[in-house]
Short mmCIF file of C-alpha atoms and ligand atoms in Angstrom, two decimals:
data_model
loop_
_atom_site.label_atom_id
_atom_site.label_comp_id
_atom_site.label_asym_id
_atom_site.label_seq_id
_atom_site.Cartn_x
_atom_site.Cartn_y
_atom_site.Cartn_z
CA MET D 1 12.19 7.37 -20.78
CA VAL D 2 11.43 5.04 -17.91
CA TYR D 3 11.55 6.98 -14.67
CA ALA D 4 13.91 5.54 -12.05
CA PRO D 5 13.53 7.79 -9.02
CA ASN D 6 16.47 6.76 -6.91
CA ARG D 7 19.07 5.62 -9.43
CA PRO D 8 22.41 6.76 -7.93
CA ASN D 9 23.37 10.02 -9.53
CA LEU D 10 26.94 11.08 -8.84
CA THR D 11 26.16 14.74 -9.39
CA LEU D 12 23.80 14.68 -6.40
CA PRO D 13 24.71 14.51 -2.72
CA PRO D 14 23.74 11.36 -0.82
CA ILE D 15 20.17 11.23 0.51
CA ARG D 16 20.17 12.17 4.21
CA VAL D 17 16.42 12.21 4.83
CA ASN D 18 14.45 9.84 2.66
CA LEU D 19 10.77 10.79 2.70
CA TYR D 20 10.20 9.43 -0.81
CA SER D 21 8.31 6.37 0.44
CA ASP D 22 8.01 4.00 3.38
CA THR D 23 9.41 1.40 0.97
CA GLN D 24 12.83 3.03 1.36
CA THR D 25 13.61 1.38 4.71
CA ARG D 26 16.61 -0.90 5.03
CA PRO D 27 16.32 -4.12 7.08
CA SER D 28 17.71 -3.55 10.57
CA ALA D 29 20.62 -5.61 11.95
CA ALA D 30 18.20 -7.53 14.20
CA MET D 31 15.88 -8.29 11.28
CA LYS D 32 18.81 -9.51 9.16
CA ASP D 33 19.94 -11.65 12.06
CA ALA D 34 16.49 -13.28 12.22
CA MET D 35 16.66 -13.85 8.46
CA MET D 36 20.09 -15.46 8.76
CA ARG D 37 18.86 -17.90 11.38
CA ALA D 38 15.66 -18.87 9.51
CA GLU D 39 14.81 -22.53 9.08
CA VAL D 40 14.05 -23.03 5.40
CA GLY D 41 12.68 -25.58 2.93
CA ASP D 42 11.17 -25.70 -0.56
CA GLU D 43 8.36 -23.17 -0.37
CA GLN D 44 6.49 -24.34 -3.46
CA SER D 45 6.32 -27.87 -2.06
CA GLY D 46 4.88 -26.47 1.19
CA ASP D 47 8.05 -27.47 3.02
CA ASP D 48 9.34 -24.13 4.25
CA PRO D 49 8.52 -24.02 7.98
CA THR D 50 9.16 -20.29 8.32
CA VAL D 51 6.85 -19.41 5.41
CA ASN D 52 4.23 -21.77 6.84
CA GLU D 53 4.47 -20.08 10.24
CA LEU D 54 4.10 -16.65 8.64
CA CYS D 55 1.05 -17.77 6.66
CA ASP D 56 -0.57 -19.29 9.76
CA ARG D 57 0.00 -16.11 11.73
CA MET D 58 -1.36 -13.92 8.93
CA ALA D 59 -4.48 -16.06 8.52
CA ALA D 60 -5.08 -15.72 12.28
CA LEU D 61 -4.36 -11.97 12.25
CA THR D 62 -6.83 -11.30 9.43
CA GLY D 63 -9.39 -13.87 10.60
CA LYS D 64 -9.20 -15.92 7.39
CA GLU D 65 -8.89 -19.66 6.79
CA ALA D 66 -5.68 -19.63 4.80
CA ALA D 67 -2.84 -17.50 3.46
CA VAL D 68 -0.14 -17.56 0.80
CA PHE D 69 3.26 -15.85 0.75
CA LEU D 70 3.96 -13.75 -2.33
CA PRO D 71 6.92 -11.63 -3.45
CA SER D 72 5.01 -8.34 -3.67
CA GLY D 73 1.78 -6.53 -2.99
CA THR D 74 1.19 -6.03 -6.69
CA MET D 75 1.17 -9.79 -7.14
CA CYS D 76 -1.35 -10.10 -4.27
CA ASN D 77 -3.68 -7.65 -6.04
CA GLN D 78 -3.25 -9.20 -9.48
CA ILE D 79 -3.70 -12.78 -8.29
CA SER D 80 -6.80 -11.80 -6.32
CA ILE D 81 -8.29 -10.11 -9.37
CA ALA D 82 -7.47 -13.12 -11.53
CA VAL D 83 -9.20 -15.46 -9.07
CA HIS D 84 -12.27 -13.25 -8.54
CA CYS D 85 -12.81 -12.15 -12.18
CA ARG D 86 -13.30 -13.72 -15.60
CA PRO D 87 -12.34 -11.93 -18.85
CA GLY D 88 -14.79 -9.11 -19.52
CA ASP D 89 -15.72 -8.64 -15.86
CA GLU D 90 -15.71 -5.20 -14.30
CA ILE D 91 -14.01 -4.22 -11.03
CA LEU D 92 -15.20 -1.24 -9.02
CA ALA D 93 -12.36 0.62 -7.29
CA HIS D 94 -11.50 4.19 -6.39
CA GLU D 95 -10.20 6.07 -9.43
CA ALA D 96 -6.97 6.89 -7.56
CA SER D 97 -6.32 3.35 -6.38
CA HIS D 98 -3.05 1.50 -6.90
CA ILE D 99 -4.62 -1.14 -9.17
CA VAL D 100 -5.83 1.61 -11.52
CA ALA D 101 -2.65 3.64 -11.89
CA ASN D 102 0.36 1.68 -10.65
CA GLU D 103 0.15 -1.93 -11.73
CA GLY D 104 0.93 -1.69 -15.42
CA GLY D 105 -2.64 -2.32 -16.52
CA GLY D 106 -2.50 -5.71 -14.80
CA PRO D 107 -6.27 -6.28 -14.53
CA GLY D 108 -6.58 -6.01 -18.33
CA ALA D 109 -3.33 -7.77 -19.15
CA LEU D 110 -3.68 -10.73 -16.79
CA ALA D 111 -7.33 -11.27 -15.85
CA GLY D 112 -8.91 -9.57 -18.88
CA ALA D 113 -10.95 -7.44 -16.46
CA VAL D 114 -11.75 -3.74 -16.75
CA VAL D 115 -11.76 -1.28 -13.86
CA LEU D 116 -14.45 1.33 -13.30
CA GLY D 117 -12.97 4.18 -11.24
CA LEU D 118 -15.20 5.56 -8.49
CA ARG D 119 -14.85 9.10 -7.18
CA GLY D 120 -14.79 10.32 -3.63
CA PRO D 121 -12.69 12.44 -1.28
CA ARG D 122 -9.52 11.01 0.28
CA GLY D 123 -9.46 7.81 -1.77
CA MET D 124 -12.80 6.62 -0.40
CA PHE D 125 -16.32 6.39 -1.86
CA ASP D 126 -19.75 5.72 -0.42
CA VAL D 127 -22.69 3.44 -1.10
CA PRO D 128 -24.67 6.00 -3.18
CA THR D 129 -21.62 6.44 -5.46
CA MET D 130 -21.44 2.68 -5.89
CA GLN D 131 -25.16 2.47 -6.59
CA ALA D 132 -24.87 5.21 -9.22
CA ASN D 133 -22.29 2.99 -10.96
CA PHE D 134 -24.16 -0.30 -10.72
CA ARG D 135 -25.17 -1.42 -14.19
CA ALA D 136 -28.45 -3.10 -14.90
CA LYS D 137 -27.68 -6.80 -15.18
CA ARG D 138 -28.20 -7.09 -18.93
CA ARG D 139 -26.45 -9.13 -21.58
CA ASN D 140 -24.70 -6.11 -23.02
CA ALA D 141 -23.23 -4.89 -19.70
CA PRO D 142 -19.92 -6.12 -18.25
CA PRO D 143 -20.60 -8.34 -15.23
CA GLN D 144 -19.63 -6.36 -12.11
CA THR D 145 -17.91 -9.00 -10.03
CA LEU D 146 -15.42 -7.35 -7.68
CA LEU D 147 -15.20 -4.36 -5.36
CA ALA D 148 -11.68 -3.35 -4.28
CA VAL D 149 -10.87 -0.99 -1.40
CA GLU D 150 -7.52 0.30 -0.13
CA GLN D 151 -6.91 0.42 3.62
CA THR D 152 -5.17 2.86 4.07
CA ALA D 153 -5.96 4.73 0.84
CA ASN D 154 -2.50 5.66 -0.41
CA PHE D 155 -3.19 8.43 -2.94
CA GLY D 156 -6.17 9.46 -0.81
CA GLY D 157 -3.62 10.78 1.69
CA GLY D 158 -2.98 7.64 3.72
CA SER D 159 -6.56 7.93 4.94
CA VAL D 160 -8.27 5.29 7.04
CA TRP D 161 -11.69 3.93 6.08
CA PRO D 162 -13.78 4.13 9.27
CA LEU D 163 -15.13 0.67 10.05
CA ASP D 164 -18.81 1.55 9.56
CA ARG D 165 -18.19 3.17 6.15
CA LEU D 166 -16.02 0.28 5.11
CA ASN D 167 -18.57 -2.31 6.15
CA ALA D 168 -21.35 -0.39 4.40
CA VAL D 169 -19.58 -0.47 1.01
CA LEU D 170 -18.51 -4.10 1.44
CA ASP D 171 -22.06 -5.14 2.33
CA ALA D 172 -23.45 -3.21 -0.64
CA ALA D 173 -20.98 -5.04 -2.89
CA HIS D 174 -21.97 -8.45 -1.54
CA ASP D 175 -25.66 -7.55 -1.91
CA TRP D 176 -24.96 -6.72 -5.57
CA GLY D 177 -23.35 -10.11 -6.04
CA MET D 178 -19.75 -8.93 -6.10
CA ALA D 179 -16.76 -10.37 -4.28
CA THR D 180 -14.79 -7.96 -2.05
CA HIS D 181 -11.03 -7.39 -1.96
CA MET D 182 -8.94 -5.28 0.40
CA ASP D 183 -5.60 -3.91 -0.76
CA GLY D 184 -4.08 -3.81 2.71
CA ALA D 185 -0.63 -2.64 1.68
CA ARG D 186 -0.71 -0.46 4.82
CA LEU D 187 -3.43 -2.30 6.73
CA MET D 188 -1.44 -2.26 9.98
CA ASN D 189 -1.12 1.54 9.78
CA ALA D 190 -4.92 1.66 9.70
CA VAL D 191 -5.15 -0.86 12.56
CA VAL D 192 -2.77 1.16 14.73
CA ALA D 193 -4.34 4.53 13.85
CA ALA D 194 -7.94 3.41 14.41
CA GLY D 195 -7.37 0.90 17.21
CA VAL D 196 -9.48 -1.63 15.31
CA PRO D 197 -8.14 -5.21 14.94
CA ALA D 198 -7.14 -6.35 11.45
CA SER D 199 -9.64 -9.21 11.63
CA ASP D 200 -12.49 -6.71 12.17
CA MET D 201 -11.33 -4.49 9.33
CA ALA D 202 -11.11 -7.46 6.98
CA ALA D 203 -14.19 -9.32 8.27
CA ARG D 204 -16.31 -8.56 5.18
CA CYS D 205 -13.46 -8.94 2.66
CA ASP D 206 -13.21 -12.14 0.62
CA SER D 207 -9.51 -11.46 0.14
CA VAL D 208 -7.07 -9.22 1.99
CA TRP D 209 -3.31 -8.81 1.98
CA LEU D 210 -0.59 -7.03 3.89
CA ASP D 211 2.68 -5.70 2.53
CA PHE D 212 5.80 -6.21 4.63
CA THR D 213 7.93 -3.82 2.58
CA LYS D 214 6.11 -0.60 3.50
CA GLY D 215 6.17 0.68 7.08
CA LEU D 216 6.91 -2.80 8.44
CA GLY D 217 10.47 -2.54 7.15
CA ALA D 218 11.10 -5.97 5.60
CA PRO D 219 13.04 -6.23 2.32
CA LEU D 220 10.63 -8.57 0.53
CA GLY D 221 7.24 -10.18 0.89
CA ALA D 222 3.49 -9.80 1.17
CA VAL D 223 0.87 -12.25 2.41
CA LEU D 224 -2.54 -12.76 0.79
CA CYS D 225 -5.34 -14.22 2.94
CA GLY D 226 -8.80 -15.62 2.24
CA SER D 227 -10.85 -18.79 2.34
CA ALA D 228 -9.10 -22.12 1.82
CA ALA D 229 -10.78 -22.40 -1.61
CA PHE D 230 -9.63 -18.90 -2.60
CA ILE D 231 -6.03 -19.53 -1.52
CA ASP D 232 -6.05 -22.82 -3.41
CA GLN D 233 -6.86 -20.95 -6.62
CA ALA D 234 -4.38 -18.19 -5.74
CA TRP D 235 -1.68 -20.88 -5.62
CA ARG D 236 -2.35 -21.83 -9.25
CA TRP D 237 -1.77 -18.19 -10.26
CA LYS D 238 1.33 -18.01 -8.05
CA GLN D 239 2.76 -20.95 -9.98
CA ARG D 240 1.61 -19.54 -13.30
CA LEU D 241 3.19 -16.13 -12.73
CA GLY D 242 6.47 -17.50 -11.41
CA GLY D 243 5.74 -16.40 -7.86
CA ALA D 244 6.20 -19.87 -6.37
CA LEU D 245 9.46 -19.75 -4.45
CA ARG D 246 12.11 -22.02 -2.95
CA GLN D 247 13.89 -21.20 0.35
CA ALA D 248 11.65 -18.19 0.94
CA GLY D 249 11.85 -18.68 4.69
CA MET D 250 14.76 -16.24 4.74
CA SER D 251 12.36 -13.54 3.56
CA ALA D 252 9.48 -14.78 5.68
CA ALA D 253 11.70 -14.55 8.77
CA GLY D 254 12.07 -10.82 8.10
CA CYS D 255 8.28 -10.57 7.90
CA LEU D 256 7.83 -12.50 11.17
CA TYR D 257 10.36 -10.19 12.78
CA ALA D 258 8.30 -7.25 11.52
CA LEU D 259 5.08 -8.72 12.98
CA ASP D 260 6.76 -9.01 16.36
CA HIS D 261 8.67 -5.72 16.46
CA ASN D 262 7.47 -3.20 13.91
CA ILE D 263 3.71 -2.91 14.31
CA ASP D 264 3.19 -1.01 17.56
CA ARG D 265 5.93 1.41 16.58
CA LEU D 266 3.91 2.53 13.53
CA ALA D 267 2.29 4.92 16.04
CA GLU D 268 5.63 6.80 16.13
CA ASP D 269 5.51 7.21 12.35
CA HIS D 270 2.02 8.67 12.69
CA VAL D 271 3.18 11.12 15.36
CA ASN D 272 6.13 12.09 13.16
CA ALA D 273 3.81 12.56 10.17
CA ALA D 274 1.57 14.86 12.21
CA SER D 275 4.54 16.93 13.30
CA LEU D 276 5.91 17.03 9.74
CA ALA D 277 2.49 18.24 8.55
CA ARG D 278 2.41 20.96 11.22
CA GLY D 279 5.88 22.16 10.22
CA LEU D 280 5.05 22.18 6.50
CA ALA D 281 1.77 24.01 7.13
CA GLN D 282 3.76 26.96 8.51
CA ILE D 283 5.60 27.41 5.20
CA PRO D 284 3.93 30.14 3.11
CA GLY D 285 2.43 28.76 -0.12
CA ILE D 286 2.17 25.17 1.08
CA ALA D 287 -1.28 23.67 1.68
CA VAL D 288 -1.09 20.46 3.70
CA GLU D 289 -3.69 17.69 3.84
CA THR D 290 -4.03 16.66 7.49
CA PRO D 291 -2.47 13.19 7.74
CA GLU D 292 -4.22 10.26 9.37
CA THR D 293 -1.30 7.84 9.23
CA ASN D 294 2.28 8.00 7.88
CA LEU D 295 1.67 9.64 4.49
CA VAL D 296 1.61 13.42 4.20
CA PHE D 297 0.43 15.11 1.00
CA PHE D 298 0.79 18.80 0.26
CA ASP D 299 0.13 21.24 -2.55
CA THR D 300 2.56 23.88 -3.83
CA GLN D 301 0.36 25.71 -6.33
CA ALA D 302 -0.15 28.84 -4.23
CA ALA D 303 3.63 29.30 -4.12
CA GLY D 304 3.91 29.02 -7.91
CA ILE D 305 6.41 26.15 -7.82
CA THR D 306 5.75 22.72 -9.31
CA ALA D 307 6.13 19.59 -7.26
CA ASP D 308 8.83 18.46 -9.67
CA GLU D 309 10.90 21.63 -9.22
CA LEU D 310 10.56 21.46 -5.44
CA ALA D 311 11.59 17.78 -5.46
CA THR D 312 14.63 18.58 -7.62
CA ARG D 313 15.73 21.37 -5.29
CA ALA D 314 15.16 19.32 -2.13
CA ARG D 315 17.07 16.38 -3.60
CA GLN D 316 20.03 18.67 -4.22
CA GLN D 317 19.97 19.37 -0.48
CA GLY D 318 19.85 15.66 0.41
CA VAL D 319 16.08 15.30 0.97
CA SER D 320 14.07 12.91 -1.21
CA ILE D 321 10.35 13.62 -1.67
CA SER D 322 7.81 12.18 -4.08
CA VAL D 323 6.01 13.96 -6.94
CA MET D 324 2.35 12.92 -7.10
CA GLY D 325 0.94 15.53 -9.49
CA THR D 326 1.80 18.88 -11.04
CA TYR D 327 1.61 20.56 -7.63
CA ARG D 328 1.05 17.55 -5.37
CA VAL D 329 3.87 16.19 -3.21
CA ARG D 330 3.95 13.15 -0.92
CA VAL D 331 6.31 12.74 2.01
CA CYS D 332 6.31 9.55 4.08
CA THR D 333 7.49 8.78 7.56
CA HIS D 334 8.89 5.35 8.42
CA LEU D 335 11.25 3.56 10.77
CA ASP D 336 14.38 5.02 9.18
CA VAL D 337 13.32 8.66 9.79
CA ASP D 338 13.49 10.16 13.26
CA ARG D 339 12.40 13.47 14.73
CA ALA D 340 15.72 15.15 13.88
CA GLY D 341 15.33 14.02 10.24
CA ILE D 342 11.80 15.42 10.14
CA ASP D 343 13.01 18.79 11.46
CA GLU D 344 15.92 18.89 9.01
CA ALA D 345 13.68 18.00 6.05
CA THR D 346 11.09 20.62 7.02
CA GLN D 347 13.80 23.30 7.14
CA ILE D 348 15.23 22.23 3.77
CA ILE D 349 11.79 22.22 2.11
CA ARG D 350 11.23 25.72 3.54
CA ASP D 351 14.58 26.85 2.09
CA CYS D 352 13.68 25.39 -1.34
CA MET D 353 10.38 27.30 -1.63
CA PRO D 354 10.29 30.52 -3.67
CA LYS D 355 10.90 33.58 -1.49
C1 PLP Z 401 2.83 -0.28 -2.54
C2 PLP Z 401 1.39 -0.56 -2.81
C3 PLP Z 401 1.01 -1.65 -3.58
C4 PLP Z 401 2.00 -2.56 -4.26
O1 PLP Z 401 2.85 -3.22 -3.39
P1 PLP Z 401 4.29 -3.72 -3.89
O2 PLP Z 401 4.75 -4.58 -2.77
O3 PLP Z 401 5.11 -2.48 -4.09
O4 PLP Z 401 4.08 -4.46 -5.16
C5 PLP Z 401 -0.33 -1.86 -3.76
N1 PLP Z 401 -1.25 -1.06 -3.21
C6 PLP Z 401 -0.93 0.01 -2.46
C7 PLP Z 401 -2.00 0.85 -1.87
C8 PLP Z 401 0.41 0.31 -2.26
O5 PLP Z 401 0.75 1.39 -1.55
#
C-alpha cells in the first residue's frame, strides 16, 4: 500500500495541532493577497516578471550568478545531480540524507548516478570520513564527482552544519575534484539559528537551493542557484522533466512574500521547538534530541511503545506527529503552530504514553 499520511479519514477527529511537518502550513491571507496581485507572464519564455524578480533576489541572497524557479525541492536536487553527474558517477552524501531515502531513487533513475552513504552523528560527516570513502582513481572505480550536504540536516535532527565544518568538507570535495551541492531545503532556518548569512553558508557550494514550502509557508516553489553556466544546463533539465512553467508568477509572489515576511520569524519556531523539547523531555520514557532549529526528534523505546502506536493514539486526540523509525518520532514547529498548540500537543503526547 502507498502510505498517504494525511488523507482525510472520517473516523478521526480533525487535526488541531499539526506537528507532522513544516510543509503543513497554509498560505496566510496576506500571502494569498500578494499572489492574487502578482504580475505574470510566460515563465518558460523568461517573460514572468515576478519569477524573474524572485530569481534575482535568490541569486543575490545566496551569492550566486543565476537562479531558476522550480516546482519543488526534489526537482532542485535531481536537476543538480543530473547536471553535475554522468551515468556511472558516484555521489557522496550522508546516509540519512533526503536524496538517499526520499526521492524515489532519482539519482539512479534520472542521472544514472549511484550514491555512497556517509556516516556521522546528526546528519553530518567529517573530512576523515570522506577520505576513508575516497576511491583510488582507477578505471574500475566509479568516478566520484559530487558531494551533497543538507543544511539543515533534516533526519539528523534539523541540525546546523557549523560554518568551519561545512567549509572543511566542501574544500576537501573540491580538492578531490568533486563538485559540491547544498540541499538547502531549510537553509534559512540554519541562517537564522547560526546568524551566518546564506551567501557565506553557500560560498563553497557549486549549487544551492531553498525550499519555500517548508518553514517559509508558501504553497509551491523552490529556487536553485549557481553559476550562469550551471543554471543554463539546469534549464534544459527543467524543460526535459516538465518543470518549465507558464504564469508561475502567482507562485513566485508567495515566495517573495515569504522572503519579506517569514524569515526573521523562523526564530520563533526555534524557540517553540526548544520549549516543545523541554516539555517532552519531562515525560517518562521519552528521550529527546536537543533541537537546533524547528525539528524535534525523540525516541520512545524506553517506554515500550512504538512510534507508530504513539502517532496513532495522538492522531485520535487531534495531534499529528511523524513516524521516522520504529521508535523515532519527529515533531516540527512552523508558522501555523503557536505556544498554546505546543502546550496542548505536549499534554496529549503525555496522555498517550503508557502509564
Ligand atoms: C523537503 C525536503 C526536500 C524535498 O523538497 P520538496 O519541496 O518536498 O520536494 C529535500 N531535502 C530536504 C532536506 C527536505 O527536507
